[in-house]
JSON list of C-alpha atoms in Angstrom, two decimals:
[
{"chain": "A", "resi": 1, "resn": "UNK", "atom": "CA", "xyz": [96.07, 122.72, 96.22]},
{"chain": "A", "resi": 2, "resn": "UNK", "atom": "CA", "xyz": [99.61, 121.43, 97.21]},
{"chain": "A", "resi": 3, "resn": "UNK", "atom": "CA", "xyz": [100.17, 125.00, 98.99]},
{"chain": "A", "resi": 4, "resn": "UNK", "atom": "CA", "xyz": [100.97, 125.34, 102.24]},
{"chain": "A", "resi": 5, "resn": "UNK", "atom": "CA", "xyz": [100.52, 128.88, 103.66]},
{"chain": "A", "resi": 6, "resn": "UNK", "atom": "CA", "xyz": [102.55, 130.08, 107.04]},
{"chain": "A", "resi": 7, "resn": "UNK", "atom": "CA", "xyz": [102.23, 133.17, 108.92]},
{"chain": "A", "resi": 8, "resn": "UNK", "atom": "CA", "xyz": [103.18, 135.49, 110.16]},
{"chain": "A", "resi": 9, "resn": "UNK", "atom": "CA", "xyz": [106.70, 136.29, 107.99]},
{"chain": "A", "resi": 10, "resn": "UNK", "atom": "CA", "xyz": [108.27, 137.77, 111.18]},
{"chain": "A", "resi": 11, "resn": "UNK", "atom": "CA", "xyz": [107.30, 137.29, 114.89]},
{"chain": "A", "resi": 12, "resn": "UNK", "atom": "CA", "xyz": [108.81, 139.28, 117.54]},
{"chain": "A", "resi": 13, "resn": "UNK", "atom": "CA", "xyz": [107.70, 138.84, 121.63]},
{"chain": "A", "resi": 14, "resn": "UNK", "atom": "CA", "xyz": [108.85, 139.43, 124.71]},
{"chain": "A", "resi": 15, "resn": "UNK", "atom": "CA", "xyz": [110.67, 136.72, 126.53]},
{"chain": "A", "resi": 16, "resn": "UNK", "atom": "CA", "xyz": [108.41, 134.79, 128.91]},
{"chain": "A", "resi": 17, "resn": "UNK", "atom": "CA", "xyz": [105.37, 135.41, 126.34]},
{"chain": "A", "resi": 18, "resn": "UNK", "atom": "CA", "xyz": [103.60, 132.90, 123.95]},
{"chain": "A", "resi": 19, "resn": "UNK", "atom": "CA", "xyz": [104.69, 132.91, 120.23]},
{"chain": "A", "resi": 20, "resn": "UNK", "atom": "CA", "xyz": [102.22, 131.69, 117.48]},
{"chain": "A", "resi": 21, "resn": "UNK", "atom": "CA", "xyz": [102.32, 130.46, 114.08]},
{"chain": "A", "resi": 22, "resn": "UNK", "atom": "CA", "xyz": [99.63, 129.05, 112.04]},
{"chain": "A", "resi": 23, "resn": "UNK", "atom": "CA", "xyz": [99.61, 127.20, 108.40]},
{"chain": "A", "resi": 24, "resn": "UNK", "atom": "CA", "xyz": [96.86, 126.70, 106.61]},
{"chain": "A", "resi": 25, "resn": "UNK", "atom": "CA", "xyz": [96.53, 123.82, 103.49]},
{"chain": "A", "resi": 26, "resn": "UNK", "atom": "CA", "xyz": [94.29, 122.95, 101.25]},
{"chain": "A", "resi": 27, "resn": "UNK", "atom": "CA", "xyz": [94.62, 119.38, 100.06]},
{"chain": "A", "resi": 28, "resn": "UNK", "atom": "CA", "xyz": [92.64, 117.62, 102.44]},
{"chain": "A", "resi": 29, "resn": "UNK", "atom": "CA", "xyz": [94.83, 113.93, 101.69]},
{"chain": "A", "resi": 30, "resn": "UNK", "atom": "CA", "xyz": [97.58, 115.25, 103.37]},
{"chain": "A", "resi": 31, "resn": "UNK", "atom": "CA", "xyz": [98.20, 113.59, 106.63]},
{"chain": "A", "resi": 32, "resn": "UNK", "atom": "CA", "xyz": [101.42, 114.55, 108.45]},
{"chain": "A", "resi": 33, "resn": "UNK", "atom": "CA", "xyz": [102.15, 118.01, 109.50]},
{"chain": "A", "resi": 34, "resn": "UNK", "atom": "CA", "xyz": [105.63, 118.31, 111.00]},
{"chain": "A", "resi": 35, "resn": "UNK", "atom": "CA", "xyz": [107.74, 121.94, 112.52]},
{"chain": "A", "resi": 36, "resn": "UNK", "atom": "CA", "xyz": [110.69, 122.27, 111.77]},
{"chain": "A", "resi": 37, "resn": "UNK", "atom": "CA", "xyz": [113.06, 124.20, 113.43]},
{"chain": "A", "resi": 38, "resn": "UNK", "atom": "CA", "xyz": [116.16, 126.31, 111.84]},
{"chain": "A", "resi": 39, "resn": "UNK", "atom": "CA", "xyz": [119.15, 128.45, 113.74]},
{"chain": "A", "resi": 40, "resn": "UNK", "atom": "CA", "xyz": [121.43, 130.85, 111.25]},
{"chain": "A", "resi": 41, "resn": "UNK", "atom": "CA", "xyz": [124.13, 128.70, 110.06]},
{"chain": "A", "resi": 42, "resn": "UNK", "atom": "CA", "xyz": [122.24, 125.51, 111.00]},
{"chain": "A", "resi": 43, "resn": "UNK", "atom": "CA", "xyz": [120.15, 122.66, 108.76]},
{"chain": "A", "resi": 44, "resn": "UNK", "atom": "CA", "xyz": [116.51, 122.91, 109.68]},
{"chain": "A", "resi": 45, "resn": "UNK", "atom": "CA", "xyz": [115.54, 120.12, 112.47]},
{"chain": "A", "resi": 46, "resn": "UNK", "atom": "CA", "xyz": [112.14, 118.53, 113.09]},
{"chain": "A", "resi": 47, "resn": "UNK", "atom": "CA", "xyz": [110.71, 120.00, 116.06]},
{"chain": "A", "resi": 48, "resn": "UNK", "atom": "CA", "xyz": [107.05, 118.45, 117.18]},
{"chain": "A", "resi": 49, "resn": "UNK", "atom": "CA", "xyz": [104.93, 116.48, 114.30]},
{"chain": "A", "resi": 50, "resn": "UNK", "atom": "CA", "xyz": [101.04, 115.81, 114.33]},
{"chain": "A", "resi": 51, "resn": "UNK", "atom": "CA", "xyz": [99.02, 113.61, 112.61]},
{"chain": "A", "resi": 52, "resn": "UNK", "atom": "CA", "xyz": [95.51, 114.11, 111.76]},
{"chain": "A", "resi": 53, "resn": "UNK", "atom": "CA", "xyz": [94.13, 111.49, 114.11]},
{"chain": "A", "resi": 54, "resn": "UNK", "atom": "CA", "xyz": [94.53, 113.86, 117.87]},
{"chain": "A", "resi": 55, "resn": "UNK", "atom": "CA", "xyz": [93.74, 117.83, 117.90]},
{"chain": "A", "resi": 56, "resn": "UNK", "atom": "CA", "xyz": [96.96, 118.92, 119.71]},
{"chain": "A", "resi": 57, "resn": "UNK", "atom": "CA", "xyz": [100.51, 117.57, 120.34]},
{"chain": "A", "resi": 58, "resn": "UNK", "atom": "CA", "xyz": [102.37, 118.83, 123.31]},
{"chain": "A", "resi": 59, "resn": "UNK", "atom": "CA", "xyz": [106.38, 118.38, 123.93]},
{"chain": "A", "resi": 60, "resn": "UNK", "atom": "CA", "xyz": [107.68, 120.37, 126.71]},
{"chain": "A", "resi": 61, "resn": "UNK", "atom": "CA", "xyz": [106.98, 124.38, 125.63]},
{"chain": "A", "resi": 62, "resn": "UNK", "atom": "CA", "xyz": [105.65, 123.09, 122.05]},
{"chain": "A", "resi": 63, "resn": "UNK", "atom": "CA", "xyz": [102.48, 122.48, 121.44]},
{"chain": "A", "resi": 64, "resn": "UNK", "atom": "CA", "xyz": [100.93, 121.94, 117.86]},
{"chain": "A", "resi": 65, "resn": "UNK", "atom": "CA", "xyz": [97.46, 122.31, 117.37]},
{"chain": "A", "resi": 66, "resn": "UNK", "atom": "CA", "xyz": [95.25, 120.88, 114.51]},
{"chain": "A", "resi": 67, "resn": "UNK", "atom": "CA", "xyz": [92.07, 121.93, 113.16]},
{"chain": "A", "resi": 68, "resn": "UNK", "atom": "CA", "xyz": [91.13, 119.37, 110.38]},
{"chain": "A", "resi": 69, "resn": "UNK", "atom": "CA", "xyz": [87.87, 121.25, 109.41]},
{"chain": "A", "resi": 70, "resn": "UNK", "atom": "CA", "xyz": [89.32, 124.48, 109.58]},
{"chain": "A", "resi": 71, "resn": "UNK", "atom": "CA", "xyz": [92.47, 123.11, 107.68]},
{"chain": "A", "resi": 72, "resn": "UNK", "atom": "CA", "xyz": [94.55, 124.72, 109.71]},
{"chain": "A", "resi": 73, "resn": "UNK", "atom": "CA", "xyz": [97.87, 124.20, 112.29]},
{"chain": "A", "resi": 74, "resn": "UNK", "atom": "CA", "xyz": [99.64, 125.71, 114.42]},
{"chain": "A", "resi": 75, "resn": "UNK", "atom": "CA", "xyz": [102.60, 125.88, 116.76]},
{"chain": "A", "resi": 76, "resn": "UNK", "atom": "CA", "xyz": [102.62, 127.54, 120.25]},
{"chain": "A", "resi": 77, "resn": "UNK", "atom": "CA", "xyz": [105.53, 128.53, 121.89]},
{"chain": "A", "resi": 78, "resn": "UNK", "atom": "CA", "xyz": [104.84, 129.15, 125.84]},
{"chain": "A", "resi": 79, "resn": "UNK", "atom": "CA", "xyz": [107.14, 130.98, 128.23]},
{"chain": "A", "resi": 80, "resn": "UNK", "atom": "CA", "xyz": [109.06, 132.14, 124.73]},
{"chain": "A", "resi": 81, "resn": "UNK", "atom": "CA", "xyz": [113.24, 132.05, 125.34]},
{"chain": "A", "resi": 82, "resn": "UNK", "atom": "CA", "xyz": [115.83, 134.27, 123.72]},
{"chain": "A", "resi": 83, "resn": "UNK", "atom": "CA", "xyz": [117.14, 130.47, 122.82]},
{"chain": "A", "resi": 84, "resn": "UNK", "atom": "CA", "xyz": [114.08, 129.89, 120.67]},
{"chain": "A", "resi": 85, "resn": "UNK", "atom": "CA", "xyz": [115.23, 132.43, 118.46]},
{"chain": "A", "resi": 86, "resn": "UNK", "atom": "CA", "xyz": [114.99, 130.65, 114.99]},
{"chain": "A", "resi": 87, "resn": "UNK", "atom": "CA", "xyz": [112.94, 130.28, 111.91]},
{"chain": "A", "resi": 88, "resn": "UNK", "atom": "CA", "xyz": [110.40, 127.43, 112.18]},
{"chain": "A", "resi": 89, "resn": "UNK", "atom": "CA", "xyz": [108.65, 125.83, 108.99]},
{"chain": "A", "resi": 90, "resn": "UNK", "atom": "CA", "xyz": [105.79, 123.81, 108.70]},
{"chain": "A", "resi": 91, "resn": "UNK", "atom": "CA", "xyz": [105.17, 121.24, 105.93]},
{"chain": "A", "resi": 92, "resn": "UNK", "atom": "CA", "xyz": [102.70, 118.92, 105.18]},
{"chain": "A", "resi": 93, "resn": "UNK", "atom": "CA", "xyz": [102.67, 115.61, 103.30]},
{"chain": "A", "resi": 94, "resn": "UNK", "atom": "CA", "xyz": [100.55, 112.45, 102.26]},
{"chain": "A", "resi": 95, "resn": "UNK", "atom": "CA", "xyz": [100.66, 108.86, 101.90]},
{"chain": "A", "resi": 96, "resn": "UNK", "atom": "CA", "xyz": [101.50, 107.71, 98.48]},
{"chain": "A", "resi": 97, "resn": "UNK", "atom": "CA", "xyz": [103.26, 111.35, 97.83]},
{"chain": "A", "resi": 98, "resn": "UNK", "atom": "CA", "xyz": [106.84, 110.20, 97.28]},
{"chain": "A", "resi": 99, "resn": "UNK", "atom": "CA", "xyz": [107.78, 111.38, 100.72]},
{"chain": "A", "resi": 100, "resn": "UNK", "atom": "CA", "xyz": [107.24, 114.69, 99.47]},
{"chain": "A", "resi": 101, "resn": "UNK", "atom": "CA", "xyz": [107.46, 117.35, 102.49]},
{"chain": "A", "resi": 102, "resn": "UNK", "atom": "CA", "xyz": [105.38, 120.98, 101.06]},
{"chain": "A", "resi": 103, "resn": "UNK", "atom": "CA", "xyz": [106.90, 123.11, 102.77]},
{"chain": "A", "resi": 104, "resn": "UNK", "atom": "CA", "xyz": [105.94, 126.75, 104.11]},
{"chain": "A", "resi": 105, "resn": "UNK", "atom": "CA", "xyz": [107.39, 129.96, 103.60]},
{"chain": "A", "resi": 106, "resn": "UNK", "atom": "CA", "xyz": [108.79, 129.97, 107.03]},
{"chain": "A", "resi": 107, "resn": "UNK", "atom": "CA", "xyz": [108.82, 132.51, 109.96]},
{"chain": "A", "resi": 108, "resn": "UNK", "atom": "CA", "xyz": [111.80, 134.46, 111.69]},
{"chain": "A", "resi": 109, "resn": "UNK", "atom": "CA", "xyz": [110.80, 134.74, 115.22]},
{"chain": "A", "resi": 110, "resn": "UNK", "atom": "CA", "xyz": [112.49, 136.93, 117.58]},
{"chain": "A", "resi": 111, "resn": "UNK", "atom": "CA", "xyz": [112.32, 136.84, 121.01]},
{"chain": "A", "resi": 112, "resn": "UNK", "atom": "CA", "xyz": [113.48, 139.85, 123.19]},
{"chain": "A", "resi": 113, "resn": "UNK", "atom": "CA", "xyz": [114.91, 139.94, 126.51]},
{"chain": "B", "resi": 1, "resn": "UNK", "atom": "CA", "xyz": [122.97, 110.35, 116.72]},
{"chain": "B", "resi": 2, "resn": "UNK", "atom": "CA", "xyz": [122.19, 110.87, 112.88]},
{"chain": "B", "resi": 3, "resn": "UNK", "atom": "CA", "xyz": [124.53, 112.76, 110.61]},
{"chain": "B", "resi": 4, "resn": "UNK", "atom": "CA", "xyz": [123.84, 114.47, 107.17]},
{"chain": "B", "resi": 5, "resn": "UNK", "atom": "CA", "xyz": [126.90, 115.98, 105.66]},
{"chain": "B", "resi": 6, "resn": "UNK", "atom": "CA", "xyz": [128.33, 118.18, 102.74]},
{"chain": "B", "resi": 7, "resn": "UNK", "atom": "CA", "xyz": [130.89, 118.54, 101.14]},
{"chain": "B", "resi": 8, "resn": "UNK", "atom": "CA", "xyz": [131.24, 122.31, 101.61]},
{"chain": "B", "resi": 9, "resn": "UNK", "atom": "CA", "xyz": [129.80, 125.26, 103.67]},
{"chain": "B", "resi": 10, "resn": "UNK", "atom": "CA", "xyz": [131.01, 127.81, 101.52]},
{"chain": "B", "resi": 11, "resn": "UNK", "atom": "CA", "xyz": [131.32, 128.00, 97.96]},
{"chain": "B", "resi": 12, "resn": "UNK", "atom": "CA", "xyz": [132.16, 130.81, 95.38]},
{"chain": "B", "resi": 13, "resn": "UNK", "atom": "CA", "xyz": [131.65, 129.57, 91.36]},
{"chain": "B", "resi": 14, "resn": "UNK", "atom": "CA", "xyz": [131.93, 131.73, 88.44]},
{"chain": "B", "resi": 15, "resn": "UNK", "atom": "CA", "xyz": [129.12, 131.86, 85.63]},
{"chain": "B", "resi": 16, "resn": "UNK", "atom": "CA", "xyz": [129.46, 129.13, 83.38]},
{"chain": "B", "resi": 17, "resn": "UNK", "atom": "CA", "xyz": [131.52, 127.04, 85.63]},
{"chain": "B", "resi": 18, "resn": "UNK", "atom": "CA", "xyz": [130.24, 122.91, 86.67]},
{"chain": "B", "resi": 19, "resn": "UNK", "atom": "CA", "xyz": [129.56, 123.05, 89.81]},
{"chain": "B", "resi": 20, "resn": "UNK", "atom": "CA", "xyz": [128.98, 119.39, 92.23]},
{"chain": "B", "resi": 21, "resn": "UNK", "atom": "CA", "xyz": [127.63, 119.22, 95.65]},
{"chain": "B", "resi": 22, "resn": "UNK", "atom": "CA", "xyz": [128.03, 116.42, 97.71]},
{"chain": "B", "resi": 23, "resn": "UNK", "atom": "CA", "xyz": [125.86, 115.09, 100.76]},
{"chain": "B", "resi": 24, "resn": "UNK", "atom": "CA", "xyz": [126.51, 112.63, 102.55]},
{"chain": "B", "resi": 25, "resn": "UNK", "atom": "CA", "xyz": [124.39, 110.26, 105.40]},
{"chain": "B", "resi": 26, "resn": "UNK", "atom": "CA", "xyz": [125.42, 107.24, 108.07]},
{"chain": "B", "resi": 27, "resn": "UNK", "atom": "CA", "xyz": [122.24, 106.39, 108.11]},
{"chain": "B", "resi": 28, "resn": "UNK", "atom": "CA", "xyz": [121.24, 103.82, 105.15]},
{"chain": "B", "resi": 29, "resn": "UNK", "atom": "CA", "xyz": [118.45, 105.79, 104.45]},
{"chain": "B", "resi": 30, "resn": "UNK", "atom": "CA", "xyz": [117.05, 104.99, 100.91]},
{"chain": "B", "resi": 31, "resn": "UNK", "atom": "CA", "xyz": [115.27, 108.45, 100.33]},
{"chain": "B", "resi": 32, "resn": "UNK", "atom": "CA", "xyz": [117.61, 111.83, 100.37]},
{"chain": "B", "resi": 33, "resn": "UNK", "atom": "CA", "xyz": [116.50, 115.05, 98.94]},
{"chain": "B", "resi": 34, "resn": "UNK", "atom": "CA", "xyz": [118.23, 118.31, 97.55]},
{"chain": "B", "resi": 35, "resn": "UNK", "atom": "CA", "xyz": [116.65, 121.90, 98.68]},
{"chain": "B", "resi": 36, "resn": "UNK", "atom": "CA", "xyz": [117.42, 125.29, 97.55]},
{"chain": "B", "resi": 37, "resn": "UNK", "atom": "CA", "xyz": [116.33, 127.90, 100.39]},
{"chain": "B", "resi": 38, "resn": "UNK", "atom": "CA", "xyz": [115.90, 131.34, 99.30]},
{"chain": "B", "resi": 39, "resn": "UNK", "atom": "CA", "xyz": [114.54, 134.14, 101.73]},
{"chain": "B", "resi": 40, "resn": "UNK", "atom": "CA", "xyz": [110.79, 134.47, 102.21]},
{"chain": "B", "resi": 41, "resn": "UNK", "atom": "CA", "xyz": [110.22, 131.50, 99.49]},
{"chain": "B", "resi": 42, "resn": "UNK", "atom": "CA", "xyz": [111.10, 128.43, 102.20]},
{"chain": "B", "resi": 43, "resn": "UNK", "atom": "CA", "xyz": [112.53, 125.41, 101.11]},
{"chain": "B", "resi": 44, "resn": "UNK", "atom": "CA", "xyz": [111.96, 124.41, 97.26]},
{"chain": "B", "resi": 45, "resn": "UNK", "atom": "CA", "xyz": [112.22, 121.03, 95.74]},
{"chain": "B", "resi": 46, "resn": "UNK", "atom": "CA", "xyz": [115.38, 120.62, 93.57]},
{"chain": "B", "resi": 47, "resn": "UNK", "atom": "CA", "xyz": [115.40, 116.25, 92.91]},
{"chain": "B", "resi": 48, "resn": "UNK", "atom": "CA", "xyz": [114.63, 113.43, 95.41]},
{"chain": "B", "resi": 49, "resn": "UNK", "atom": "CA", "xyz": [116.17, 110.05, 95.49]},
{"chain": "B", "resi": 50, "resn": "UNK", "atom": "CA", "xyz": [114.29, 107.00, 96.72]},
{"chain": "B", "resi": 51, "resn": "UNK", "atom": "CA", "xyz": [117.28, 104.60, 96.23]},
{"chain": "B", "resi": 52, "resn": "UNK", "atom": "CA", "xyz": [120.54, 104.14, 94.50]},
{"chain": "B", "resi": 53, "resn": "UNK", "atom": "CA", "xyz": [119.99, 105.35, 90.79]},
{"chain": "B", "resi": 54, "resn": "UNK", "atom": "CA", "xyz": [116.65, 105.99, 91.51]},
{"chain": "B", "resi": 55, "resn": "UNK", "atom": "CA", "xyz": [115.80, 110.06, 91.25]},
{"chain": "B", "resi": 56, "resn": "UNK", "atom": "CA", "xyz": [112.86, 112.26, 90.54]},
{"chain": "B", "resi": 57, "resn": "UNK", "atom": "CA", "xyz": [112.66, 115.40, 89.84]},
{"chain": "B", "resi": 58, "resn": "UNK", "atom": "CA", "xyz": [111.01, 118.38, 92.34]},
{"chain": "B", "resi": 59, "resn": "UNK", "atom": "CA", "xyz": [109.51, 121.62, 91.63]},
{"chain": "B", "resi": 60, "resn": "UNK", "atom": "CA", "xyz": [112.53, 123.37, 89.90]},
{"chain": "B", "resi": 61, "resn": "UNK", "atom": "CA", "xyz": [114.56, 121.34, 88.82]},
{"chain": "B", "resi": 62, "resn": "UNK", "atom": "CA", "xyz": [116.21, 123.31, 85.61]},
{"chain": "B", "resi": 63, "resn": "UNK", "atom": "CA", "xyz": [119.32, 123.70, 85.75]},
{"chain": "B", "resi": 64, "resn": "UNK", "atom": "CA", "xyz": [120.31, 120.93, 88.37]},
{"chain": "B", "resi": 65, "resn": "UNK", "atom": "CA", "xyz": [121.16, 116.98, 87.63]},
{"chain": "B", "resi": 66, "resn": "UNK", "atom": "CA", "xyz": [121.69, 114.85, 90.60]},
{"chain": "B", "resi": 67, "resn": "UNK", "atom": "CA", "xyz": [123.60, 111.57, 90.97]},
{"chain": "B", "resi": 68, "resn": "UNK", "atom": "CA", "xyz": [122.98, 108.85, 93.07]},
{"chain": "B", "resi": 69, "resn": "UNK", "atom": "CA", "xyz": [125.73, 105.95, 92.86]},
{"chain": "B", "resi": 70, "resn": "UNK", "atom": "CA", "xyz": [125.74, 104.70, 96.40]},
{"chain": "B", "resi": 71, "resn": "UNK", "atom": "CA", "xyz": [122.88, 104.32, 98.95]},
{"chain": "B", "resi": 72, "resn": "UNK", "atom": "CA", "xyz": [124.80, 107.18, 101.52]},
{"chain": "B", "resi": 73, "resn": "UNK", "atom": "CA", "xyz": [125.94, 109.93, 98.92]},
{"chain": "B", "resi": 74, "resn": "UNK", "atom": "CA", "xyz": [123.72, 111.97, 96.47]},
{"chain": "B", "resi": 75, "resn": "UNK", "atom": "CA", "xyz": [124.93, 114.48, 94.51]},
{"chain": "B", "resi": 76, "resn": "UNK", "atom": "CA", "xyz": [123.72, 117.88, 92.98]},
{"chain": "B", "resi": 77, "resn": "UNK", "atom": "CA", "xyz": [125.14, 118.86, 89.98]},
{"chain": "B", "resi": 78, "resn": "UNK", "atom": "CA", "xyz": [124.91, 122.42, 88.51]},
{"chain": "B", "resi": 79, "resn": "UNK", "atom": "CA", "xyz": [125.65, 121.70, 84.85]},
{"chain": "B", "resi": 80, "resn": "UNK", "atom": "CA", "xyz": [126.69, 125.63, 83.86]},
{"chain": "B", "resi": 81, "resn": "UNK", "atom": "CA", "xyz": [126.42, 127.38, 86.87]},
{"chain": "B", "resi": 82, "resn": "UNK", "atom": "CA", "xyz": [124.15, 130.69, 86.76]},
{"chain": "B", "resi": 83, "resn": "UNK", "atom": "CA", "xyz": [123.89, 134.23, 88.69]},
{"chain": "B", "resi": 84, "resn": "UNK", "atom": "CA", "xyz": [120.76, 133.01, 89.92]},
{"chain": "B", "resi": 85, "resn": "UNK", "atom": "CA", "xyz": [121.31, 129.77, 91.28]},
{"chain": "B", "resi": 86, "resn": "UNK", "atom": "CA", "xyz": [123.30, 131.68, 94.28]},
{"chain": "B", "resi": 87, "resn": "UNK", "atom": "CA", "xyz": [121.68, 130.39, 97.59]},
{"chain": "B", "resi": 88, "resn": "UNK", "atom": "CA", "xyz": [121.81, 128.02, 100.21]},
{"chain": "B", "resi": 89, "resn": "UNK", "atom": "CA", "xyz": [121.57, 124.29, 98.91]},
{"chain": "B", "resi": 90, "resn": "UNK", "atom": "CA", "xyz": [120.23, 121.83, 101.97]},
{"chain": "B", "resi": 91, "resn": "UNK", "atom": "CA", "xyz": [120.53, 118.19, 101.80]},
{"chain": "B", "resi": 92, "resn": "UNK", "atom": "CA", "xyz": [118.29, 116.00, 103.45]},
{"chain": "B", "resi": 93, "resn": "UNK", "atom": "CA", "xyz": [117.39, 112.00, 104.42]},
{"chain": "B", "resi": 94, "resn": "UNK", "atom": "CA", "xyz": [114.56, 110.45, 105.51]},
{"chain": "B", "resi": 95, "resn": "UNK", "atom": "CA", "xyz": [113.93, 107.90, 108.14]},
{"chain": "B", "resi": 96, "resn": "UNK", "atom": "CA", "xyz": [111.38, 105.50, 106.53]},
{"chain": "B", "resi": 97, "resn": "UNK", "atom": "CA", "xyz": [109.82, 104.59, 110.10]},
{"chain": "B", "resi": 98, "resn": "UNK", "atom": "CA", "xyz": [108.92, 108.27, 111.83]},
{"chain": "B", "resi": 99, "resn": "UNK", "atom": "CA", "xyz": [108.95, 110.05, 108.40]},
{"chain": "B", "resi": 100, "resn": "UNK", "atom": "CA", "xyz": [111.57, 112.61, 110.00]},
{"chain": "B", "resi": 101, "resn": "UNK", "atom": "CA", "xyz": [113.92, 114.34, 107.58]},
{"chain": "B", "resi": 102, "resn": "UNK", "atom": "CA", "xyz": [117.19, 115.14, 108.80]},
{"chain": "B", "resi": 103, "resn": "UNK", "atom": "CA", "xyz": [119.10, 118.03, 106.93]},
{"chain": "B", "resi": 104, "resn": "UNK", "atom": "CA", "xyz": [123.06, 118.83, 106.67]},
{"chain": "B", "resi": 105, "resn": "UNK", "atom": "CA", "xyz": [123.93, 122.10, 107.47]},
{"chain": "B", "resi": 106, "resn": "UNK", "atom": "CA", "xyz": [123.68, 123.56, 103.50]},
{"chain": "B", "resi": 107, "resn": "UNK", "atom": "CA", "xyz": [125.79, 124.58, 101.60]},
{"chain": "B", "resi": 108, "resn": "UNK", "atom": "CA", "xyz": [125.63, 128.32, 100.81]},
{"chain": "B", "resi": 109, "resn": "UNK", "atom": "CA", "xyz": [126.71, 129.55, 96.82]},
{"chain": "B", "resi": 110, "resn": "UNK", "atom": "CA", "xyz": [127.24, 132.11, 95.32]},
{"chain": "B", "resi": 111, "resn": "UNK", "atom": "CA", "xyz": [127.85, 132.80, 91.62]},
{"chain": "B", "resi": 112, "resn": "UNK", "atom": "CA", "xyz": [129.77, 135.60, 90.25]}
]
């Protein structure tokens, strides 16, 4: 129940197109459901964050949405960049959960020129 | 701007050996974290801090101590280091009011 389940493993599209990831969870406490964001060599950095109160988030390109029924989120990517390049995780976590991020498996996106 | 360091990016350790990685933050954040990321598994839960001498252990910890003497340094500590504890060791602290974690760049090991 603490699971948090990303897909795909590997993205690739074509520059200018939209990428998408989804997670999916299962322990309906959890309440904060951040992306990170990871280049090779780098630490992973938070990206765009929801929180179960709104459906969708949008910074700039970014846009999480949040289906609490369906327990399910997602991050869109419009007008994908070679620059976005990266591997993006999301995690989830809950009040009273020792700050505890679960994390997903993470996805290696690829975007071509 | 918000820095996590450690101590190295690149380490090579041969079976047996003690092995210590250090992190440190500048920003007197009470709750730091040690990952282990492996390919196609994400990032796994190695021991979490929420103050000075204060630890907890995450999902796999065997194998790993931590120490946590000062509020901007936490340690990982491989007592006998094994083949299978090669990988890439993050570091991470948390700021209490936006829940963000910020990460160091890891630390990637390998064991011979």
């Amino acid at each position: 129940q603490q699971q948090v389940k990303q897909s795909p493993q590997s993205l690739i599209v074509q520059k200018g197109g939209i990428s998408i990831i989804n997670c999916a969870y299962e322990n309906t406490a959890f309440d904060y459901f951040p992306w990170y964001q990871q280049f090779p060599g780098k630490g992973p950095a938070l990206l765009i964050a929801i929180r179960p109160d709104v459906s969708e988030k949008k910074e700039g390109r970014f846009t999480i949405s949040f289906n609490k029924s369906a327990k399910q989120f997602s991050l869109h990517i419009m007008d994908s960049q070679p620059g976005d390049s990266a591997t993006y995780f999301c995690a989830a976590s809950q009040l009273d959960s020792n700050y505890q991020l679960i994390w997903g498996a993470g996805t290696k996106l690829i975007i071509k020129p | 701007d918000v820095k996590v360091t450690q101590s190295s990016r690149y380490l090579v350790k041969r079976t047996g050996e003690k092995v210590f990685l250090e992190c440190v933050q500048d920003m007197d954040h009470e709750n730091m974290f040690w990952y282990r990321q492996d390919p196609g598994l994400g990032l796994r839960l190695i021991y979490f801090s929420y103050d000075v001498k204060m630890k907890e252990k995450g999902d796999i910890p065997e194998g790993y101590s931590v120490s946590r003497e000062k509020k901007e340094r936490f340690s990982l500590i491989l007592e006998s280091a094994s083949t299978n504890q090669t990988s890439m060791y993050l570091c991470a602290s948390r700021n209490p009011w936006t829940d963000t974690q910020y990460f160091g760049p890891g630390t990637r090991l390998t064991v011979l």
